[in-house]
JSON list of N, CA, C and O and ligand atoms in Angstrom, two decimals:
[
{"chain": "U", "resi": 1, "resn": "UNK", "atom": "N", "xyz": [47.22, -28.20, 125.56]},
{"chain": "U", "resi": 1, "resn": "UNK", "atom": "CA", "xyz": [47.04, -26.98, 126.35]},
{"chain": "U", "resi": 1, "resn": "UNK", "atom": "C", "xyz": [46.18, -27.28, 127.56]},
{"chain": "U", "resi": 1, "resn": "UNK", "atom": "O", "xyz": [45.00, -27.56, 127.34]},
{"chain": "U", "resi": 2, "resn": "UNK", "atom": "N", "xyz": [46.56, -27.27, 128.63]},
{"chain": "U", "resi": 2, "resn": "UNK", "atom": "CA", "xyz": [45.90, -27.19, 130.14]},
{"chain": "U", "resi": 2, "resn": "UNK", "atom": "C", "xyz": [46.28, -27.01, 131.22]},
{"chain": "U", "resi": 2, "resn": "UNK", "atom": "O", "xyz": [47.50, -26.85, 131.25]},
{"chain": "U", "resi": 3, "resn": "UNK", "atom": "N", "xyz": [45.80, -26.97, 132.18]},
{"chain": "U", "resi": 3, "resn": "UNK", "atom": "CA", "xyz": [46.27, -26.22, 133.28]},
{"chain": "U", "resi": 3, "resn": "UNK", "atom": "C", "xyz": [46.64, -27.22, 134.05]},
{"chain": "U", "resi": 3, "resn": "UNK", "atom": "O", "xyz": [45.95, -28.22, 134.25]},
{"chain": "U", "resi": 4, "resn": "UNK", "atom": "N", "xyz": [47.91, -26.98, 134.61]},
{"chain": "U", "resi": 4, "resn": "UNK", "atom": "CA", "xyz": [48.50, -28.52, 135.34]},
{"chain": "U", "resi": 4, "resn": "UNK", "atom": "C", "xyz": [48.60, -27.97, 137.09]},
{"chain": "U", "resi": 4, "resn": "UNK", "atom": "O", "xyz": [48.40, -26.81, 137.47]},
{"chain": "U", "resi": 5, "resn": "UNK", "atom": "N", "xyz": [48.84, -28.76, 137.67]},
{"chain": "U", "resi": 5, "resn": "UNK", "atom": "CA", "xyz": [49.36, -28.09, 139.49]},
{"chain": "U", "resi": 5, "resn": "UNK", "atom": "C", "xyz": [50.36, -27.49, 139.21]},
{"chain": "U", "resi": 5, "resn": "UNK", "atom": "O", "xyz": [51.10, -27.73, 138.26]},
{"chain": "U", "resi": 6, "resn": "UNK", "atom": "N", "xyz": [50.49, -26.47, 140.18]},
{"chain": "U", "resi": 6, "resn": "UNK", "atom": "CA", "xyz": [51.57, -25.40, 140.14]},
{"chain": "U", "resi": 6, "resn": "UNK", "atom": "C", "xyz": [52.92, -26.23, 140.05]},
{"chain": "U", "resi": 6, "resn": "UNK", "atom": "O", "xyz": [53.01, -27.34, 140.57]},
{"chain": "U", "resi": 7, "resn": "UNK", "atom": "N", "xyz": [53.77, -25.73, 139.48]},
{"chain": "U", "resi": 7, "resn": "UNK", "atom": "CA", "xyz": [55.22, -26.54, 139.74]},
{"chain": "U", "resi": 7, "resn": "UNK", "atom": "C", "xyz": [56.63, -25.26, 139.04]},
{"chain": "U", "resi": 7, "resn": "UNK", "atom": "O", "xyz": [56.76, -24.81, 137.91]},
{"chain": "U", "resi": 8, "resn": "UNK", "atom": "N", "xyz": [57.36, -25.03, 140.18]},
{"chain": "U", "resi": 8, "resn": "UNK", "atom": "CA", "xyz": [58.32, -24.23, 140.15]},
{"chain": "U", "resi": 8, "resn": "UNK", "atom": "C", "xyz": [59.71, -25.15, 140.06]},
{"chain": "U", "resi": 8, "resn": "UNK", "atom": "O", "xyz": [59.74, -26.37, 140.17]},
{"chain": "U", "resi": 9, "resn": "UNK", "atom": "N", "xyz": [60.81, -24.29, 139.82]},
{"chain": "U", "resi": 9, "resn": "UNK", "atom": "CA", "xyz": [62.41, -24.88, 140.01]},
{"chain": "U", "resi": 9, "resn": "UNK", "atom": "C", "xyz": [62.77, -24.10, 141.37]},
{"chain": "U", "resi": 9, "resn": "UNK", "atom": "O", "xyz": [62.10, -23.18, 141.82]},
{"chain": "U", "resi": 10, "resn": "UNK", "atom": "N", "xyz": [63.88, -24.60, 141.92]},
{"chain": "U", "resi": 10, "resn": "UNK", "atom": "CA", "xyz": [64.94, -23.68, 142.69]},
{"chain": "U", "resi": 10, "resn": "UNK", "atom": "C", "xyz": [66.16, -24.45, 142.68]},
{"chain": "U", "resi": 10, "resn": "UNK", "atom": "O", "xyz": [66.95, -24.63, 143.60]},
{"chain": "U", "resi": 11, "resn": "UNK", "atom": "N", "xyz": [66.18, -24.93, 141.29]},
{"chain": "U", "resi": 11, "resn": "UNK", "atom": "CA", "xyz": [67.60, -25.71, 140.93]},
{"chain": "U", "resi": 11, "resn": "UNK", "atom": "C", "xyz": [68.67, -24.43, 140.45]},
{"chain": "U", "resi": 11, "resn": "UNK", "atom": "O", "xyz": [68.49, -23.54, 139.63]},
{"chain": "U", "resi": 12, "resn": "UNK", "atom": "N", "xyz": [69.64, -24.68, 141.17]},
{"chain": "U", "resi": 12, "resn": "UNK", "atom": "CA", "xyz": [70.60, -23.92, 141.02]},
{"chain": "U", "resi": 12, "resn": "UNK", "atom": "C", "xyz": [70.91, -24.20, 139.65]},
{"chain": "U", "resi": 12, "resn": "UNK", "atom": "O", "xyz": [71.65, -23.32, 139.20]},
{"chain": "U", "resi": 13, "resn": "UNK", "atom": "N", "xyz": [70.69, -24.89, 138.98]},
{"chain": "U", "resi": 13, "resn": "UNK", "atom": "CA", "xyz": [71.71, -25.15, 137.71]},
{"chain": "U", "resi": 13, "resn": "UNK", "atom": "C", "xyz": [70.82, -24.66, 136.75]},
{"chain": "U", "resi": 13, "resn": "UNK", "atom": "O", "xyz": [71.16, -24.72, 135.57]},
{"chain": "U", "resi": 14, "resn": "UNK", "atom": "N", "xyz": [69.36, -24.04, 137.16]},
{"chain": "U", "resi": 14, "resn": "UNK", "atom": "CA", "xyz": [68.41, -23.20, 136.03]},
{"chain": "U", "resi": 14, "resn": "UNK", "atom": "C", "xyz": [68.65, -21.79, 136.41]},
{"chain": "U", "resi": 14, "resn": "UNK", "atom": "O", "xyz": [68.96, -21.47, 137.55]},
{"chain": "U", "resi": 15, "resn": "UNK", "atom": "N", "xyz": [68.44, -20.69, 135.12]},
{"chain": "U", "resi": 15, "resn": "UNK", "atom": "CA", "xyz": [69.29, -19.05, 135.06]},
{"chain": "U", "resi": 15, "resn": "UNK", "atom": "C", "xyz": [68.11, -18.72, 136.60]},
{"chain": "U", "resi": 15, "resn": "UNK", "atom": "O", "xyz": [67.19, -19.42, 137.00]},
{"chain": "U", "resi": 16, "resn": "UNK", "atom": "N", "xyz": [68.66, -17.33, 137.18]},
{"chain": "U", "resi": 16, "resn": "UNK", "atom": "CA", "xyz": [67.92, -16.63, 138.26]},
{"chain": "U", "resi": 16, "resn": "UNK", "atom": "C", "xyz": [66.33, -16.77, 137.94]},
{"chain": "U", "resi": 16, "resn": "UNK", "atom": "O", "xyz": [65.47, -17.10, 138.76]},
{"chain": "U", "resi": 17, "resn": "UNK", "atom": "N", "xyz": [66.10, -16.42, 136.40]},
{"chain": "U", "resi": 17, "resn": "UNK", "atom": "CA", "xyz": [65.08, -15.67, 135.88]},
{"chain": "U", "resi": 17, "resn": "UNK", "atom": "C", "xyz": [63.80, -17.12, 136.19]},
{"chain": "U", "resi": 17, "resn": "UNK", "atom": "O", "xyz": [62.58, -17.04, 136.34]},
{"chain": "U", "resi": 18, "resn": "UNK", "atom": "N", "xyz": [64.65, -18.26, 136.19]},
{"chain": "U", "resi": 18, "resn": "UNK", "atom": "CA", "xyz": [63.73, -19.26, 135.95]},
{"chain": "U", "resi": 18, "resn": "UNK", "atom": "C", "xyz": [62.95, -19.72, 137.70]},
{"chain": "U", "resi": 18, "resn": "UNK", "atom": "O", "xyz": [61.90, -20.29, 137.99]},
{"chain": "U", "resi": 19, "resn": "UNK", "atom": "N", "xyz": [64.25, -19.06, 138.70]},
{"chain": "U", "resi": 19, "resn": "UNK", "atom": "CA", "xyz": [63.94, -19.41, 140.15]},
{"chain": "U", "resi": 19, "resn": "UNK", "atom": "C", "xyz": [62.78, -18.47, 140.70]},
{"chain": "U", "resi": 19, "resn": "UNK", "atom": "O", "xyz": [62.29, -18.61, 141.82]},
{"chain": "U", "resi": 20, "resn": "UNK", "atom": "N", "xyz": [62.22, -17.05, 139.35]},
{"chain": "U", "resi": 20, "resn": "UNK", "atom": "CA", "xyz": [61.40, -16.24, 140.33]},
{"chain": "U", "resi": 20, "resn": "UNK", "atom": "C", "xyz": [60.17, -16.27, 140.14]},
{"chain": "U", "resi": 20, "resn": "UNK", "atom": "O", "xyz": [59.59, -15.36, 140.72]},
{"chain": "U", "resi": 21, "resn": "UNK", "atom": "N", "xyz": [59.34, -17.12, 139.41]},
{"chain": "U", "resi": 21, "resn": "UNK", "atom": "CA", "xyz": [58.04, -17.22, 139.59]},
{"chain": "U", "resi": 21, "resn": "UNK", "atom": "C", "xyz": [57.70, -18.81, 139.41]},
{"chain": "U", "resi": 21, "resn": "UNK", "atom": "O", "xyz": [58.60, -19.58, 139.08]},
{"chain": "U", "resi": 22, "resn": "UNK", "atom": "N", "xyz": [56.22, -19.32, 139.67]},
{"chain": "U", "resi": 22, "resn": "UNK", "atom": "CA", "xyz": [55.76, -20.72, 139.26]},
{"chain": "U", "resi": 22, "resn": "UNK", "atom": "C", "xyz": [54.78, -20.79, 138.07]},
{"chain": "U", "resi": 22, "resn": "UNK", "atom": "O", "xyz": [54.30, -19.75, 137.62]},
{"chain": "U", "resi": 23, "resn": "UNK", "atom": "N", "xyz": [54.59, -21.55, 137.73]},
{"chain": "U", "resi": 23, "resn": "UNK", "atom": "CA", "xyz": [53.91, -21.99, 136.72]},
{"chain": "U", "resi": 23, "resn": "UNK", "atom": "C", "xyz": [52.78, -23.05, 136.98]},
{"chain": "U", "resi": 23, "resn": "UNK", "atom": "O", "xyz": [52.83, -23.86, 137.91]},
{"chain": "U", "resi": 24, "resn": "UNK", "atom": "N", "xyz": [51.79, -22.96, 136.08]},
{"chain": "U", "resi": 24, "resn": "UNK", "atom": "CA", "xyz": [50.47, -23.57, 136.13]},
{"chain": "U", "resi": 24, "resn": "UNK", "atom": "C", "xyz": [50.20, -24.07, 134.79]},
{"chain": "U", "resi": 24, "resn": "UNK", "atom": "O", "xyz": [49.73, -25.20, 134.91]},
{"chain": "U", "resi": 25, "resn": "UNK", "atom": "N", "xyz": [50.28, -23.77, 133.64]},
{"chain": "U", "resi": 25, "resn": "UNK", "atom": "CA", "xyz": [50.19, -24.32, 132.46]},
{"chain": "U", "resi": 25, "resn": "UNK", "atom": "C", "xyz": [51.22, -25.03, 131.77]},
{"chain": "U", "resi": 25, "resn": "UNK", "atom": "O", "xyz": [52.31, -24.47, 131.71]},
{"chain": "U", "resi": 26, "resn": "UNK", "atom": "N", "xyz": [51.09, -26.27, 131.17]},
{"chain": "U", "resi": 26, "resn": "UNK", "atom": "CA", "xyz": [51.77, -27.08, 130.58]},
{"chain": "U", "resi": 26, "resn": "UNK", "atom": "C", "xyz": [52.11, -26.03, 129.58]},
{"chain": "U", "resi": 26, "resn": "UNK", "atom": "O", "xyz": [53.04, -25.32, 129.97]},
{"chain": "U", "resi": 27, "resn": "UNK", "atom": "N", "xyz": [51.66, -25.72, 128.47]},
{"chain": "U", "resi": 27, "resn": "UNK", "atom": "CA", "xyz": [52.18, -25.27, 127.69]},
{"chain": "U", "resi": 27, "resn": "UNK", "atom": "C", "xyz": [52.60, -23.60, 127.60]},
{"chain": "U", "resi": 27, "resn": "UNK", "atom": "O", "xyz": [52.53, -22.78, 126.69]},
{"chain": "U", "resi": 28, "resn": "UNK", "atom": "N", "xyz": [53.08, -23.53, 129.01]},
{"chain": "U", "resi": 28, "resn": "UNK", "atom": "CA", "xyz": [53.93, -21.89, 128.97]},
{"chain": "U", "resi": 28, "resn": "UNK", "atom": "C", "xyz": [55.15, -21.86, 128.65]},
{"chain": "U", "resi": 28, "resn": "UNK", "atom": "O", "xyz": [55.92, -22.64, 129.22]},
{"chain": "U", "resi": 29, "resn": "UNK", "atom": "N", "xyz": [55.63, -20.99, 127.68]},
{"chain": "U", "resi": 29, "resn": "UNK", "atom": "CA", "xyz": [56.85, -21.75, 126.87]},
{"chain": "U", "resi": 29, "resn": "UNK", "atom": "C", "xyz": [58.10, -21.18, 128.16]},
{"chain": "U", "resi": 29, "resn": "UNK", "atom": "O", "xyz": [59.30, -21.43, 128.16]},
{"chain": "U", "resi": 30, "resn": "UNK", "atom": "N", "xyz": [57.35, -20.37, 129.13]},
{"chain": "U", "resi": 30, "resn": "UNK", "atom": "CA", "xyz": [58.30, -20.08, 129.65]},
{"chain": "U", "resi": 30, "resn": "UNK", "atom": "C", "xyz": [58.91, -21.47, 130.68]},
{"chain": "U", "resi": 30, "resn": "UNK", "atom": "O", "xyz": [60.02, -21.98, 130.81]},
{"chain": "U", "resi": 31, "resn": "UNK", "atom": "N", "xyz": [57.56, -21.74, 131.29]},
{"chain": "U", "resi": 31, "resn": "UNK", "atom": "CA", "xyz": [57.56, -23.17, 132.01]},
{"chain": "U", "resi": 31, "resn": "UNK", "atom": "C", "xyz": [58.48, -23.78, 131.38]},
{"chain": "U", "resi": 31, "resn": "UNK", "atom": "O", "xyz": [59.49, -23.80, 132.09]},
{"chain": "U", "resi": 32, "resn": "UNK", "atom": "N", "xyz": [58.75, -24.60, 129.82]},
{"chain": "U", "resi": 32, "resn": "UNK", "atom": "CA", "xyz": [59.30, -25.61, 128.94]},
{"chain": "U", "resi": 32, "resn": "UNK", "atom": "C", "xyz": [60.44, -25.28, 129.30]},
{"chain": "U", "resi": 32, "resn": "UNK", "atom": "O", "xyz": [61.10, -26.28, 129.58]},
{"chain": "U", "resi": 33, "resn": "UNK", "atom": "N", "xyz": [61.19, -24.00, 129.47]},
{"chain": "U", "resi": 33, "resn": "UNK", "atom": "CA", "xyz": [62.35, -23.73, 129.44]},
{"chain": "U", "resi": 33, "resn": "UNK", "atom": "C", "xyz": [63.21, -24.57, 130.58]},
{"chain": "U", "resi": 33, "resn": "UNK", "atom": "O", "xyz": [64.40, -24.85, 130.46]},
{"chain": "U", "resi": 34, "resn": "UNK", "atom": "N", "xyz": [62.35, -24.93, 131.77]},
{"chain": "U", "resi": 34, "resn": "UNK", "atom": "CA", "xyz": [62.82, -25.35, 132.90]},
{"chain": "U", "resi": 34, "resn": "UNK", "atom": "C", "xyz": [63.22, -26.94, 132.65]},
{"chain": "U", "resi": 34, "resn": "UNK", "atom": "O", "xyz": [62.50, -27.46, 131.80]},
{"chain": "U", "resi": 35, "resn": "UNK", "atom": "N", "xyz": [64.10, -27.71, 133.17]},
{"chain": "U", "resi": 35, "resn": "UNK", "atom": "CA", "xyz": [64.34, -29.13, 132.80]},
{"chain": "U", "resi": 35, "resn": "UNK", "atom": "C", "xyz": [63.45, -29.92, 133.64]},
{"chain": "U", "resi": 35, "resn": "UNK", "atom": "O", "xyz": [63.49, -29.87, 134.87]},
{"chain": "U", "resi": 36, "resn": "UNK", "atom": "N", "xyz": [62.55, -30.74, 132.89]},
{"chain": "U", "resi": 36, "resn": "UNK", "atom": "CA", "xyz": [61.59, -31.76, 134.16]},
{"chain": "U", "resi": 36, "resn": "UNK", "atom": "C", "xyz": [62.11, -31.91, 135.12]},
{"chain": "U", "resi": 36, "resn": "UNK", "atom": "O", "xyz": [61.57, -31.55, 136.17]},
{"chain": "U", "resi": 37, "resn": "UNK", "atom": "N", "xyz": [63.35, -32.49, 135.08]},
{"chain": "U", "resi": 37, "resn": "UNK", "atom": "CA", "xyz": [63.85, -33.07, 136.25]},
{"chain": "U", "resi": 37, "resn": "UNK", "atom": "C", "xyz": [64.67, -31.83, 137.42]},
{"chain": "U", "resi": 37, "resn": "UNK", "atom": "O", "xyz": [65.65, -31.80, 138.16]},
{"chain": "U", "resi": 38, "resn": "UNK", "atom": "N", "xyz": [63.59, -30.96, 137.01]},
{"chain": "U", "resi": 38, "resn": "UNK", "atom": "CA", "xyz": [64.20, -29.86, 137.90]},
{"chain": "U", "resi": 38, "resn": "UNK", "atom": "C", "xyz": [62.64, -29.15, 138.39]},
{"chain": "U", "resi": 38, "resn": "UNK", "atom": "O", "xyz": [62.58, -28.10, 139.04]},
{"chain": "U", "resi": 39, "resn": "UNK", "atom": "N", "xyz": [61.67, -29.78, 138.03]},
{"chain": "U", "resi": 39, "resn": "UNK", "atom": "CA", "xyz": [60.33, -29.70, 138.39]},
{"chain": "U", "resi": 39, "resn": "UNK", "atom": "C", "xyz": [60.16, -29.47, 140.16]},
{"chain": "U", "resi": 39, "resn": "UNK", "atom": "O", "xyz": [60.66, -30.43, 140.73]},
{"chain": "U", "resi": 40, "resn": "UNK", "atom": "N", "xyz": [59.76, -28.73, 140.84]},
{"chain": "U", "resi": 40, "resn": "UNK", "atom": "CA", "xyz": [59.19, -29.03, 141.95]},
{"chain": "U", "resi": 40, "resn": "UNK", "atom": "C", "xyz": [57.54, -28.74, 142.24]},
{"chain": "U", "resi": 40, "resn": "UNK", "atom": "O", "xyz": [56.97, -27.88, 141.58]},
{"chain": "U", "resi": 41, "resn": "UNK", "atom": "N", "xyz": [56.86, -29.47, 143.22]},
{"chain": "U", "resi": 41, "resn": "UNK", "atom": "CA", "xyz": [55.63, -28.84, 142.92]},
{"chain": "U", "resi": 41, "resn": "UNK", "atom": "C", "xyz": [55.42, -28.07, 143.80]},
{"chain": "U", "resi": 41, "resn": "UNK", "atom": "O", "xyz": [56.30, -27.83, 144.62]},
{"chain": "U", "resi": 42, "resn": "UNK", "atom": "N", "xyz": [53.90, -27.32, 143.87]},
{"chain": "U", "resi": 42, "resn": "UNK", "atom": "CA", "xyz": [53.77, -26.16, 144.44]},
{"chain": "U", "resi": 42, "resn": "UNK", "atom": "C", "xyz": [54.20, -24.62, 143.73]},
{"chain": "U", "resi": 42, "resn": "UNK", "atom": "O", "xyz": [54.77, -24.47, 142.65]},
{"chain": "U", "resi": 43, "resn": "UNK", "atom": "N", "xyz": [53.75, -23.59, 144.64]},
{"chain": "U", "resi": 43, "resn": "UNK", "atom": "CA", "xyz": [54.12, -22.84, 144.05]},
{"chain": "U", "resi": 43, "resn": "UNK", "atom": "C", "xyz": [55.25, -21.88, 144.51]},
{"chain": "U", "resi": 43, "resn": "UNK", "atom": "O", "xyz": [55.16, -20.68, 144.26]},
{"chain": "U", "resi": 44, "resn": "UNK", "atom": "N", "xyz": [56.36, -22.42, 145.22]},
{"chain": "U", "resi": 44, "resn": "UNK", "atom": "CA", "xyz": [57.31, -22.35, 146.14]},
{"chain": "U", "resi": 44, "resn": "UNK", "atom": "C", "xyz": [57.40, -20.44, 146.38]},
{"chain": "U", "resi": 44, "resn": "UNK", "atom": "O", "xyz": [58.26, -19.64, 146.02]},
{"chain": "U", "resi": 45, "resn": "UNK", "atom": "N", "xyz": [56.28, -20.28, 147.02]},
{"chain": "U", "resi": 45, "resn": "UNK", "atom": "CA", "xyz": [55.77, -19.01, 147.53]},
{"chain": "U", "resi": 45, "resn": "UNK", "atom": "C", "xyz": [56.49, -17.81, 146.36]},
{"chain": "U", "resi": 45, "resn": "UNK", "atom": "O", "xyz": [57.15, -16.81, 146.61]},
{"chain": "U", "resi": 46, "resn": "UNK", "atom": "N", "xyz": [56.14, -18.28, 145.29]},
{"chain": "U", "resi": 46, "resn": "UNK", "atom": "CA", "xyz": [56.69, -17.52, 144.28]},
{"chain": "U", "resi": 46, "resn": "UNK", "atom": "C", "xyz": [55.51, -16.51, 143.40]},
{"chain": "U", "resi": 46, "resn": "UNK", "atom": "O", "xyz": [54.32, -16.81, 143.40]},
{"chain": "U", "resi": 47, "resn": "UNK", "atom": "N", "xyz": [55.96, -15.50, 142.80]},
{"chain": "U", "resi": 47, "resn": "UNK", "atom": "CA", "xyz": [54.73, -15.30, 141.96]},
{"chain": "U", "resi": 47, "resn": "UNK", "atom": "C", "xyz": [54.59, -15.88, 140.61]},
{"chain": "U", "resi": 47, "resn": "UNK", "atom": "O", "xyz": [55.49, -16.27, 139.86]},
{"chain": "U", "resi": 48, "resn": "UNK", "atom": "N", "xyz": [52.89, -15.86, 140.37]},
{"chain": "U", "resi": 48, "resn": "UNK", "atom": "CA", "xyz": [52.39, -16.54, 139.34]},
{"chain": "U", "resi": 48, "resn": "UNK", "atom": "C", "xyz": [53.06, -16.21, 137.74]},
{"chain": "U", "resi": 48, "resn": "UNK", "atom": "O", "xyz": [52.84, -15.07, 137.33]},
{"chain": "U", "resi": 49, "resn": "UNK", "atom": "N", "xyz": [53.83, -17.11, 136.84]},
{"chain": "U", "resi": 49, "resn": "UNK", "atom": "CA", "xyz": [53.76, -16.42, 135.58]},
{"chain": "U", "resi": 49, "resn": "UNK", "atom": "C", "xyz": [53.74, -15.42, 134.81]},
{"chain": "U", "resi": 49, "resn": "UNK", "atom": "O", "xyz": [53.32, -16.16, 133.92]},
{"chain": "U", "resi": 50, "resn": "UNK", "atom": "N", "xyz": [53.82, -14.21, 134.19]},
{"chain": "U", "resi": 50, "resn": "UNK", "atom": "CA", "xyz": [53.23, -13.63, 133.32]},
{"chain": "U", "resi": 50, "resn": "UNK", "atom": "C", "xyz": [52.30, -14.57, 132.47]},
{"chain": "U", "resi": 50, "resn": "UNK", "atom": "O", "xyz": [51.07, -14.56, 132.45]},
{"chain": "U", "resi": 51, "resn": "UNK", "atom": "N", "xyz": [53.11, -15.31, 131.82]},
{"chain": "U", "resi": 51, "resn": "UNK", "atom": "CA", "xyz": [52.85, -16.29, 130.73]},
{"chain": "U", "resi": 51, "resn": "UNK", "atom": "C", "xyz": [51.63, -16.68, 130.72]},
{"chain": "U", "resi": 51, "resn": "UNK", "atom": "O", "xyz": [50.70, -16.51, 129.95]},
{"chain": "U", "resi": 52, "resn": "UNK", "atom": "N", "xyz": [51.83, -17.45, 132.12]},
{"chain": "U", "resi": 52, "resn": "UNK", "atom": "CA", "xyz": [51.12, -18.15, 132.53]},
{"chain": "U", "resi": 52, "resn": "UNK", "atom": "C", "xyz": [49.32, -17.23, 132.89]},
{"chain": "U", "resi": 52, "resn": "UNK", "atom": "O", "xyz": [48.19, -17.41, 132.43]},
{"chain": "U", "resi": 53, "resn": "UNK", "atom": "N", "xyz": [49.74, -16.52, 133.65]},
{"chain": "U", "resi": 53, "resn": "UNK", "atom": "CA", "xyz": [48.71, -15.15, 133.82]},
{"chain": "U", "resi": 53, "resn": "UNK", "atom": "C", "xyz": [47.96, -15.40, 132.67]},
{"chain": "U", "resi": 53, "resn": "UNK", "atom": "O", "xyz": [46.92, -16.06, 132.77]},
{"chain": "U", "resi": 54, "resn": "UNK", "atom": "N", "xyz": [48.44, -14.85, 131.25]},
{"chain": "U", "resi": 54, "resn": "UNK", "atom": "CA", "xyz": [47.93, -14.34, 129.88]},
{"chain": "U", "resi": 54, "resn": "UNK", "atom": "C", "xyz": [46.89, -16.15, 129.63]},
{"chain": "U", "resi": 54, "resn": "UNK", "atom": "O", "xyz": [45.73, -16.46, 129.38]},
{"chain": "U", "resi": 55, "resn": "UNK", "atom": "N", "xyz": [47.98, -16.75, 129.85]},
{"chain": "U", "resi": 55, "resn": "UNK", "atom": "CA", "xyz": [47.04, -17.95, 129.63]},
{"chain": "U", "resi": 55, "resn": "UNK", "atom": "C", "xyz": [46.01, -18.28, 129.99]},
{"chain": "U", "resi": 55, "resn": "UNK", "atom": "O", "xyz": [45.38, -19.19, 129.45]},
{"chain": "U", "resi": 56, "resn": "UNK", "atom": "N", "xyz": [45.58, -17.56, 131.08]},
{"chain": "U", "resi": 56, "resn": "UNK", "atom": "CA", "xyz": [44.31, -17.67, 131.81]},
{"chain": "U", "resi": 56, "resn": "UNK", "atom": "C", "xyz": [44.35, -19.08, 133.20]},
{"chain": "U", "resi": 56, "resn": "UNK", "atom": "O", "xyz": [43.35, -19.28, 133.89]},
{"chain": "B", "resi": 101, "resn": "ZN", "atom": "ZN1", "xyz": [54.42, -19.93, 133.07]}
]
């Protein structure tokens, strides 16, 4: 559990749901859902998590 640099998708081949916010924690299960290799970093002017939010 920790807080990693922001890192979003805008891979077409991940659902809409996964292109509309970024992520900050390794272990947001929403984050996991995304394929590494579809990782980008930053927070591609997206909003933050829920998940991620709750995680602190
Ligand atoms: Zn998240």
């Amino acid at each position: 559990m920790a807080k990693v640099s922001p890192y979003h998708t805008n891979s077409l081949e991940e659902p809409p749901e996964h292109r509309e916010v970024y992520h900050d924690h390794d272990d947001c299960f929403e984050g996991k859902k995304i394929q590494k290799k579809h990782w980008e970093s930053g927070n591609g002017g997206k909003p933050r998590c829920k998940q991620c939010i709750k995680l602190g």
